Amino acid sequence: MSEIGFGCNQYQLAFYVENAPQFSSYATPNSLIELPTGAINEISMACGNGWRKQFNVYAKFIYNLSSSVFSGKTAAPTWQQYRDTQLLQQGSATALLFSPPNYTRANTLHIIAGRGYAKKLASQNLLGGNLTWLNDEFAYNIENKLLVSPFLDYRQLSNRKIDFLAQMCEQLVQHNCIQLERFQLPQM
C-alpha cells in the first residue's frame, strides 16, 4: 500500500487525517513527502487557520510525550521551534498521512485523528482490526499500536485531551496495554 502524506520516511509516530491541504504547492501529494524547513508555514498561510491548528496541536502533542515514547522532541527547546524546524521533516520520525494506516512498520504509533474518519476506515475494512472505544472520542487497538483521538484542533483535542492521549501512548509503548485505572478519561 502506498503511503501518502507529509513526513519522514522512517517515521515512528503518525497521525492520519482524511484530507490533504488544498491551494498550496503541497496540495494533494501522491507519496510520502519530507517537508523542507518553512513548508509548514507556507501550507498554513495558503490553506488557512485550520491547517495551522493541526500543525500546532501535533507539535504540542509531541512535547507532552515522555522521551521514552518519543525522543525526537529534544531537537528543539519549545514545541513552536520543533514545529518550525523539525516536524514532518527529514529525520523527525513523524508523519501526517492521508492514506490508511500501514502496520508493516515496526515500533510505530498510529493515531487516527477523528472518530468519523476512524469509523469510515473501519467500514471500509482498512483498520486491520477492531477498536476498543473508551468513550465517544478515544479508542485503541493494542495489536496494531493504533489509537483514535479527537481531530487535531484546539477545541477538539484540548490540552487536557492531549495529556490523556500522551498517557495512552506511554502505556501502549511501555506496557503494551491500556490501563484505565491509571488515569481518568477527560470530560467531553
PDB file of C-alpha atoms in Angstrom, residues 43-161:
ATOM      1  CA  ILE A  43       0.848  25.468   3.974  1.00  0.00           C
ATOM      2  CA  SER A  44      -0.652  27.366   6.920  1.00  0.00           C
ATOM      3  CA  MET A  45      -0.565  30.659   5.002  1.00  0.00           C
ATOM      4  CA  ALA A  46      -2.018  29.174   1.811  1.00  0.00           C
ATOM      5  CA  CYS A  47      -4.609  26.874   3.379  1.00  0.00           C
ATOM      6  CA  GLY A  48      -5.761  28.772   6.426  1.00  0.00           C
ATOM      7  CA  ASN A  49      -6.090  28.622  10.158  1.00  0.00           C
ATOM      8  CA  GLY A  50      -7.316  25.006  10.231  1.00  0.00           C
ATOM      9  CA  TRP A  51      -4.001  23.717   8.954  1.00  0.00           C
ATOM     10  CA  ARG A  52      -2.025  25.968  11.298  1.00  0.00           C
ATOM     11  CA  LYS A  53      -4.023  24.475  14.188  1.00  0.00           C
ATOM     12  CA  GLN A  54      -3.313  20.910  13.041  1.00  0.00           C
ATOM     13  CA  PHE A  55       0.442  21.524  12.952  1.00  0.00           C
ATOM     14  CA  ASN A  56       0.347  23.336  16.311  1.00  0.00           C
ATOM     15  CA  VAL A  57      -1.621  20.582  18.034  1.00  0.00           C
ATOM     16  CA  TYR A  58       0.672  17.899  16.552  1.00  0.00           C
ATOM     17  CA  ALA A  59       3.761  19.709  17.879  1.00  0.00           C
ATOM     18  CA  LYS A  60       2.156  20.330  21.300  1.00  0.00           C
ATOM     19  CA  PHE A  61       1.275  16.636  21.492  1.00  0.00           C
ATOM     20  CA  ILE A  62       4.890  15.645  20.799  1.00  0.00           C
ATOM     21  CA  TYR A  63       6.022  17.903  23.637  1.00  0.00           C
ATOM     22  CA  ASN A  64       3.651  16.103  26.022  1.00  0.00           C
ATOM     23  CA  LEU A  65       5.150  12.697  25.222  1.00  0.00           C
ATOM     24  CA  SER A  66       7.801  11.294  27.522  1.00  0.00           C
ATOM     25  CA  SER A  67      11.220  10.779  25.967  1.00  0.00           C
ATOM     26  CA  SER A  68      10.784   7.029  26.441  1.00  0.00           C
ATOM     27  CA  VAL A  69       7.874   7.189  23.970  1.00  0.00           C
ATOM     28  CA  PHE A  70       9.332   9.704  21.522  1.00  0.00           C
ATOM     29  CA  SER A  71      12.824  11.148  21.871  1.00  0.00           C
ATOM     30  CA  GLY A  72      12.705  13.440  18.824  1.00  0.00           C
ATOM     31  CA  LYS A  73      11.421  16.434  20.734  1.00  0.00           C
ATOM     32  CA  THR A  74      14.879  17.108  22.175  1.00  0.00           C
ATOM     33  CA  ALA A  75      15.810  18.576  18.787  1.00  0.00           C
ATOM     34  CA  ALA A  76      14.226  21.942  19.760  1.00  0.00           C
ATOM     35  CA  PRO A  77      13.618  23.676  23.126  1.00  0.00           C
ATOM     36  CA  THR A  78       9.931  24.539  22.507  1.00  0.00           C
ATOM     37  CA  TRP A  79       7.040  22.990  20.626  1.00  0.00           C
ATOM     38  CA  GLN A  80       6.890  26.090  18.406  1.00  0.00           C
ATOM     39  CA  GLN A  81      10.534  25.730  17.382  1.00  0.00           C
ATOM     40  CA  TYR A  82      10.062  21.991  16.910  1.00  0.00           C
ATOM     41  CA  ARG A  83       7.066  22.645  14.622  1.00  0.00           C
ATOM     42  CA  ASP A  84       9.068  25.128  12.525  1.00  0.00           C
ATOM     43  CA  THR A  85      12.384  23.261  12.321  1.00  0.00           C
ATOM     44  CA  GLN A  86      11.671  19.526  12.731  1.00  0.00           C
ATOM     45  CA  LEU A  87       8.033  18.401  12.432  1.00  0.00           C
ATOM     46  CA  LEU A  88       7.394  16.271   9.314  1.00  0.00           C
ATOM     47  CA  GLN A  89      10.917  16.924   8.042  1.00  0.00           C
ATOM     48  CA  GLN A  90      13.718  14.509   7.233  1.00  0.00           C
ATOM     49  CA  GLY A  91      14.933  12.755  10.389  1.00  0.00           C
ATOM     50  CA  SER A  92      11.943  13.838  12.506  1.00  0.00           C
ATOM     51  CA  ALA A  93      10.431  10.313  12.781  1.00  0.00           C
ATOM     52  CA  THR A  94       6.990  11.946  12.342  1.00  0.00           C
ATOM     53  CA  ALA A  95       4.342  11.723   9.629  1.00  0.00           C
ATOM     54  CA  LEU A  96       0.949  13.195   8.807  1.00  0.00           C
ATOM     55  CA  LEU A  97      -0.733  10.737   6.476  1.00  0.00           C
ATOM     56  CA  PHE A  98      -3.766  10.963   4.214  1.00  0.00           C
ATOM     57  CA  SER A  99      -3.754   7.228   3.434  1.00  0.00           C
ATOM     58  CA  PRO A 100      -4.922   4.349   5.685  1.00  0.00           C
ATOM     59  CA  PRO A 101      -2.545   3.044   8.370  1.00  0.00           C
ATOM     60  CA  ASN A 102       0.400   0.881   7.316  1.00  0.00           C
ATOM     61  CA  TYR A 103       1.133  -1.622  10.081  1.00  0.00           C
ATOM     62  CA  THR A 104       4.195  -3.165   8.439  1.00  0.00           C
ATOM     63  CA  ARG A 105       6.481  -0.692  10.195  1.00  0.00           C
ATOM     64  CA  ALA A 106       7.903  -1.966  13.489  1.00  0.00           C
ATOM     65  CA  ASN A 107       7.768   0.238  16.592  1.00  0.00           C
ATOM     66  CA  THR A 108       5.361   2.767  15.119  1.00  0.00           C
ATOM     67  CA  LEU A 109       2.493   4.516  16.895  1.00  0.00           C
ATOM     68  CA  HIS A 110      -0.511   5.128  14.649  1.00  0.00           C
ATOM     69  CA  ILE A 111      -3.092   7.761  15.643  1.00  0.00           C
ATOM     70  CA  ILE A 112      -6.238   8.394  13.635  1.00  0.00           C
ATOM     71  CA  ALA A 113      -7.396  11.965  14.140  1.00  0.00           C
ATOM     72  CA  GLY A 114     -11.160  11.982  14.402  1.00  0.00           C
ATOM     73  CA  ARG A 115     -13.846   9.468  15.299  1.00  0.00           C
ATOM     74  CA  GLY A 116     -15.641   9.964  11.985  1.00  0.00           C
ATOM     75  CA  TYR A 117     -12.521   9.167   9.981  1.00  0.00           C
ATOM     76  CA  ALA A 118     -11.818   6.088  12.135  1.00  0.00           C
ATOM     77  CA  LYS A 119     -15.348   4.806  11.610  1.00  0.00           C
ATOM     78  CA  LYS A 120     -15.073   5.422   7.864  1.00  0.00           C
ATOM     79  CA  LEU A 121     -11.820   3.419   7.702  1.00  0.00           C
ATOM     80  CA  ALA A 122     -13.431   0.651   9.778  1.00  0.00           C
ATOM     81  CA  SER A 123     -16.443   0.492   7.436  1.00  0.00           C
ATOM     82  CA  GLN A 124     -14.013   0.041   4.533  1.00  0.00           C
ATOM     83  CA  ASN A 125     -12.076  -2.689   6.416  1.00  0.00           C
ATOM     84  CA  LEU A 126      -8.935  -0.530   6.431  1.00  0.00           C
ATOM     85  CA  LEU A 127      -8.137  -0.600  10.152  1.00  0.00           C
ATOM     86  CA  GLY A 128      -6.639  -4.068  10.348  1.00  0.00           C
ATOM     87  CA  GLY A 129      -8.601  -4.989  13.475  1.00  0.00           C
ATOM     88  CA  ASN A 130     -11.303  -3.986  15.896  1.00  0.00           C
ATOM     89  CA  LEU A 131     -11.217  -0.901  18.063  1.00  0.00           C
ATOM     90  CA  THR A 132     -11.968  -0.737  21.780  1.00  0.00           C
ATOM     91  CA  TRP A 133     -13.776   2.540  22.423  1.00  0.00           C
ATOM     92  CA  LEU A 134     -13.136   4.268  25.770  1.00  0.00           C
ATOM     93  CA  ASN A 135     -15.729   6.968  25.089  1.00  0.00           C
ATOM     94  CA  ASP A 136     -17.032   8.855  22.037  1.00  0.00           C
ATOM     95  CA  GLU A 137     -13.568  10.252  21.234  1.00  0.00           C
ATOM     96  CA  PHE A 138     -10.824   7.797  22.197  1.00  0.00           C
ATOM     97  CA  ALA A 139     -10.260   4.213  21.055  1.00  0.00           C
ATOM     98  CA  TYR A 140      -7.383   1.789  20.694  1.00  0.00           C
ATOM     99  CA  ASN A 141      -6.181  -1.432  19.114  1.00  0.00           C
ATOM    100  CA  ILE A 142      -3.192  -2.794  21.015  1.00  0.00           C
ATOM    101  CA  GLU A 143      -2.091  -5.303  18.360  1.00  0.00           C
ATOM    102  CA  ASN A 144      -1.532  -2.566  15.763  1.00  0.00           C
ATOM    103  CA  LYS A 145      -0.423   0.162  18.220  1.00  0.00           C
ATOM    104  CA  LEU A 146      -3.353   2.167  16.925  1.00  0.00           C
ATOM    105  CA  LEU A 147      -5.127   4.950  18.789  1.00  0.00           C
ATOM    106  CA  VAL A 148      -8.071   7.121  17.830  1.00  0.00           C
ATOM    107  CA  SER A 149      -8.207  10.658  19.154  1.00  0.00           C
ATOM    108  CA  PRO A 150     -10.201  13.791  18.516  1.00  0.00           C
ATOM    109  CA  PHE A 151      -9.244  15.767  15.411  1.00  0.00           C
ATOM    110  CA  LEU A 152      -6.102  17.929  15.557  1.00  0.00           C
ATOM    111  CA  ASP A 153      -7.851  21.138  16.586  1.00  0.00           C
ATOM    112  CA  TYR A 154      -7.691  23.116  19.851  1.00  0.00           C
ATOM    113  CA  ARG A 155     -11.413  22.759  20.530  1.00  0.00           C
ATOM    114  CA  GLN A 156     -11.500  19.017  19.834  1.00  0.00           C
ATOM    115  CA  LEU A 157      -8.072  17.967  21.127  1.00  0.00           C
ATOM    116  CA  SER A 158      -7.685  20.331  24.082  1.00  0.00           C
ATOM    117  CA  ASN A 159      -4.588  20.428  26.298  1.00  0.00           C
ATOM    118  CA  ARG A 160      -6.250  18.032  28.757  1.00  0.00           C
ATOM    119  CA  LYS A 161      -7.079  15.606  25.952  1.00  0.00           C
TER     120      LYS A 161
END
